């Protein structure tokens, strides 16, 4: 399973633009951490792209349906499958690898960062500042669907200070947005 295959699968199974954007944001954060730890960047990217690919069409069986599909129809590595199962706390799948802990740590936080970008007049993540993100994190009414406890737990399991983790994910998403804007301007 490579990035192009994972992206095509995500597009095939995910009709909504907002969930696609979420998975691209998770991919960006996963890539950032893979580079930071000198891990396999493509493995981390594929994990980010695929972690919710089944959620929209099969929320009642997510992520089990997706993992079963990937096992049957693709050559997705077992480490990716374990990470996908582990990102959903209700599966009670242990997060024993750095890959699985990273996916869990960035998943909810990317949603908060995206929400912070969407309330800006320009709706651009590149203008979000850490201080604003921290204030929005403390306000549980803002982006109420973001599980703050899981964000804190994820940073702890990575051994990364929460503020630094927020900055890492924000930086990853800002870099991805900059790359996307540059590609759009050349098109």
Coordinates of C-alpha atoms in Angstrom, one line a residue:
X1 CA 0.0 0.0 0.0
X2 CA 1.5 3.3 -1.1
X3 CA 0.3 6.9 -0.6
X4 CA -1.4 7.0 -4.0
X5 CA -3.3 3.8 -3.4
X6 CA -4.3 5.0 0.1
X7 CA -5.4 8.3 -1.3
X8 CA -7.5 6.7 -4.0
X9 CA -9.1 4.4 -1.4
X10 CA -9.9 7.3 0.8
X11 CA -11.6 9.2 -2.1
X12 CA -13.6 6.1 -3.1
X13 CA -15.0 5.6 0.4
X14 CA -15.3 9.1 1.7
X15 CA -17.8 11.4 0.0
X16 CA -17.6 14.4 2.2
X17 CA -14.9 17.0 1.7
X18 CA -14.7 17.8 5.4
X19 CA -13.7 14.2 6.3
X20 CA -11.3 14.1 3.4
X21 CA -9.7 17.3 4.7
X22 CA -9.5 15.7 8.2
X23 CA -7.6 12.7 6.9
X24 CA -5.3 14.9 4.9
X25 CA -4.6 16.9 8.0
X26 CA -3.9 13.7 10.0
X27 CA -1.6 12.6 7.2
X28 CA 0.3 15.9 7.5
X29 CA 0.7 15.6 11.2
X30 CA 1.8 11.9 10.9
X31 CA 4.4 12.9 8.3
X32 CA 5.7 15.6 10.6
X33 CA 6.2 13.1 13.5
X34 CA 7.7 10.5 11.2
X35 CA 10.3 13.0 10.1
X36 CA 10.8 14.2 13.7
X37 CA 11.5 10.6 14.9
X38 CA 13.3 9.4 11.7
X39 CA 10.5 6.9 11.1
X40 CA 9.1 5.6 7.8
X41 CA 7.3 8.7 6.4
X42 CA 5.2 6.8 3.9
X43 CA 4.0 4.3 6.4
X44 CA 2.9 7.2 8.7
X45 CA 1.3 9.0 5.8
X46 CA -0.7 5.9 4.7
X47 CA -1.9 5.4 8.3
X48 CA -3.1 9.0 8.5
X49 CA -4.9 8.8 5.2
X50 CA -6.7 5.5 5.9
X51 CA -7.6 5.8 9.6
X52 CA -11.1 7.0 9.0
X53 CA -11.8 6.0 5.4
X54 CA -14.7 3.8 6.4
X55 CA -16.2 6.1 9.0
X56 CA -18.6 8.1 6.8
X57 CA -20.3 5.1 5.1
X58 CA -20.0 2.7 8.0
X59 CA -19.9 4.6 11.3
X60 CA -21.5 1.8 13.3
X61 CA -18.7 -0.7 12.4
X62 CA -15.8 1.8 12.2
X63 CA -12.8 1.0 12.3
X64 CA -13.3 -2.8 12.3
X65 CA -15.0 -2.8 8.9
X66 CA -12.1 -0.7 7.4
X67 CA -9.4 -2.9 8.9
X68 CA -11.2 -6.1 7.6
X69 CA -11.5 -4.5 4.2
X70 CA -7.8 -3.5 4.1
X71 CA -6.8 -7.1 5.2
X72 CA -8.9 -8.7 2.5
X73 CA -8.3 -6.3 -0.4
X74 CA -4.9 -4.7 0.0
X75 CA -1.4 -5.3 1.2
X76 CA -1.6 -2.9 4.1
X77 CA 1.0 -3.6 6.7
X78 CA -0.1 -5.1 10.0
X79 CA 1.4 -2.1 11.9
X80 CA -1.0 0.2 10.0
X81 CA -4.0 -2.0 10.7
X82 CA -3.1 -2.1 14.4
X83 CA -2.8 1.7 14.5
X84 CA -6.1 2.2 12.8
X85 CA -7.8 -0.1 15.4
X86 CA -6.0 1.7 18.2
X87 CA -7.0 5.2 17.3
X88 CA -10.6 4.4 18.3
X89 CA -10.5 4.1 22.1
X90 CA -13.7 2.1 22.2
X91 CA -11.9 -0.8 20.5
X92 CA -9.7 -1.2 23.5
X93 CA -6.8 -2.1 21.1
X94 CA -3.5 -1.5 22.9
X95 CA -1.3 1.2 21.3
X96 CA 2.0 -0.6 21.6
X97 CA 3.9 1.0 18.7
X98 CA 5.1 4.6 18.2
X99 CA 3.0 4.6 15.0
X100 CA -0.3 3.7 16.9
X101 CA 0.5 6.2 19.7
X102 CA 1.1 8.9 17.1
X103 CA -2.1 8.4 15.2
X104 CA -4.1 8.5 18.5
X105 CA -2.2 11.6 19.6
X106 CA -2.8 13.6 16.4
X107 CA -6.3 12.5 15.4
X108 CA -8.4 14.7 17.7
X109 CA -6.0 17.6 17.8
X110 CA -6.1 18.0 14.0
X111 CA -9.8 18.6 14.4
X112 CA -9.3 21.4 16.9
X113 CA -6.7 23.0 14.6
X114 CA -9.0 22.8 11.6
X115 CA -11.9 24.3 13.6
X116 CA -9.6 27.1 14.8
X117 CA -8.8 27.9 11.2
X118 CA -12.4 27.8 10.0
X119 CA -13.5 30.5 12.5
X120 CA -10.8 32.9 11.1
X121 CA -12.1 35.4 8.5
X122 CA -9.7 34.0 5.9
X123 CA -10.4 30.4 7.0
X124 CA -6.6 29.7 6.6
X125 CA -4.7 27.5 9.0
X126 CA -1.5 29.4 8.2
X127 CA -2.8 32.3 10.3
X128 CA -3.6 30.2 13.4
X129 CA -1.3 30.9 16.3
X130 CA -0.4 28.6 19.2
X131 CA -1.7 31.1 21.8
X132 CA -5.1 31.2 20.1
X133 CA -5.2 27.4 19.8
X134 CA -4.4 27.0 23.5
X135 CA -7.3 29.3 24.4
X136 CA -9.7 27.4 22.1
X137 CA -8.5 24.1 23.6
X138 CA -9.5 25.4 27.1
X139 CA -12.9 26.4 25.9
X140 CA -14.7 23.1 25.8
X141 CA -17.7 24.8 24.0
X142 CA -15.5 25.4 21.0
X143 CA -15.2 22.4 18.7
X144 CA -17.2 20.4 21.3
X145 CA -16.7 17.2 19.4
X146 CA -12.9 17.2 20.0
X147 CA -12.1 15.0 22.9
X148 CA -9.7 17.1 25.0
X149 CA -8.9 14.2 27.3
X150 CA -7.7 12.1 24.4
X151 CA -5.5 15.0 23.2
X152 CA -3.9 15.3 26.6
X153 CA -3.5 11.5 26.9
X154 CA -2.1 11.3 23.3
X155 CA 0.6 13.9 24.1
X156 CA 1.5 12.1 27.3
X157 CA 1.8 8.7 25.6
X158 CA 4.1 10.3 23.1
X159 CA 6.2 11.9 25.9
X160 CA 5.7 15.3 24.3
X161 CA 4.7 18.4 26.3
X162 CA 1.1 19.4 25.4
X163 CA 2.0 22.9 24.2
X164 CA 4.8 21.5 22.1
X165 CA 2.5 18.8 20.6
X166 CA 0.0 21.5 19.7
X167 CA 2.7 23.4 18.0
X168 CA 4.0 20.4 16.2
X169 CA 0.6 19.5 14.7
X170 CA -0.2 23.2 13.9
X171 CA 3.2 23.5 12.1
X172 CA 2.5 20.3 10.2
X173 CA -0.9 21.5 9.0
X174 CA 0.5 25.0 8.2
X175 CA 3.3 23.5 6.1
X176 CA 0.8 21.3 4.2
X177 CA -1.5 24.3 3.6
X178 CA 1.5 26.3 2.3
X179 CA 2.5 23.4 -0.1
X180 CA -1.1 23.1 -1.3
X181 CA -1.4 26.9 -1.9
X182 CA 1.9 26.9 -3.8
X183 CA 0.7 24.0 -6.0
X184 CA -2.7 25.8 -6.6
X185 CA -0.9 29.0 -7.7
X186 CA 1.2 27.0 -10.2
X187 CA -1.8 25.2 -11.7

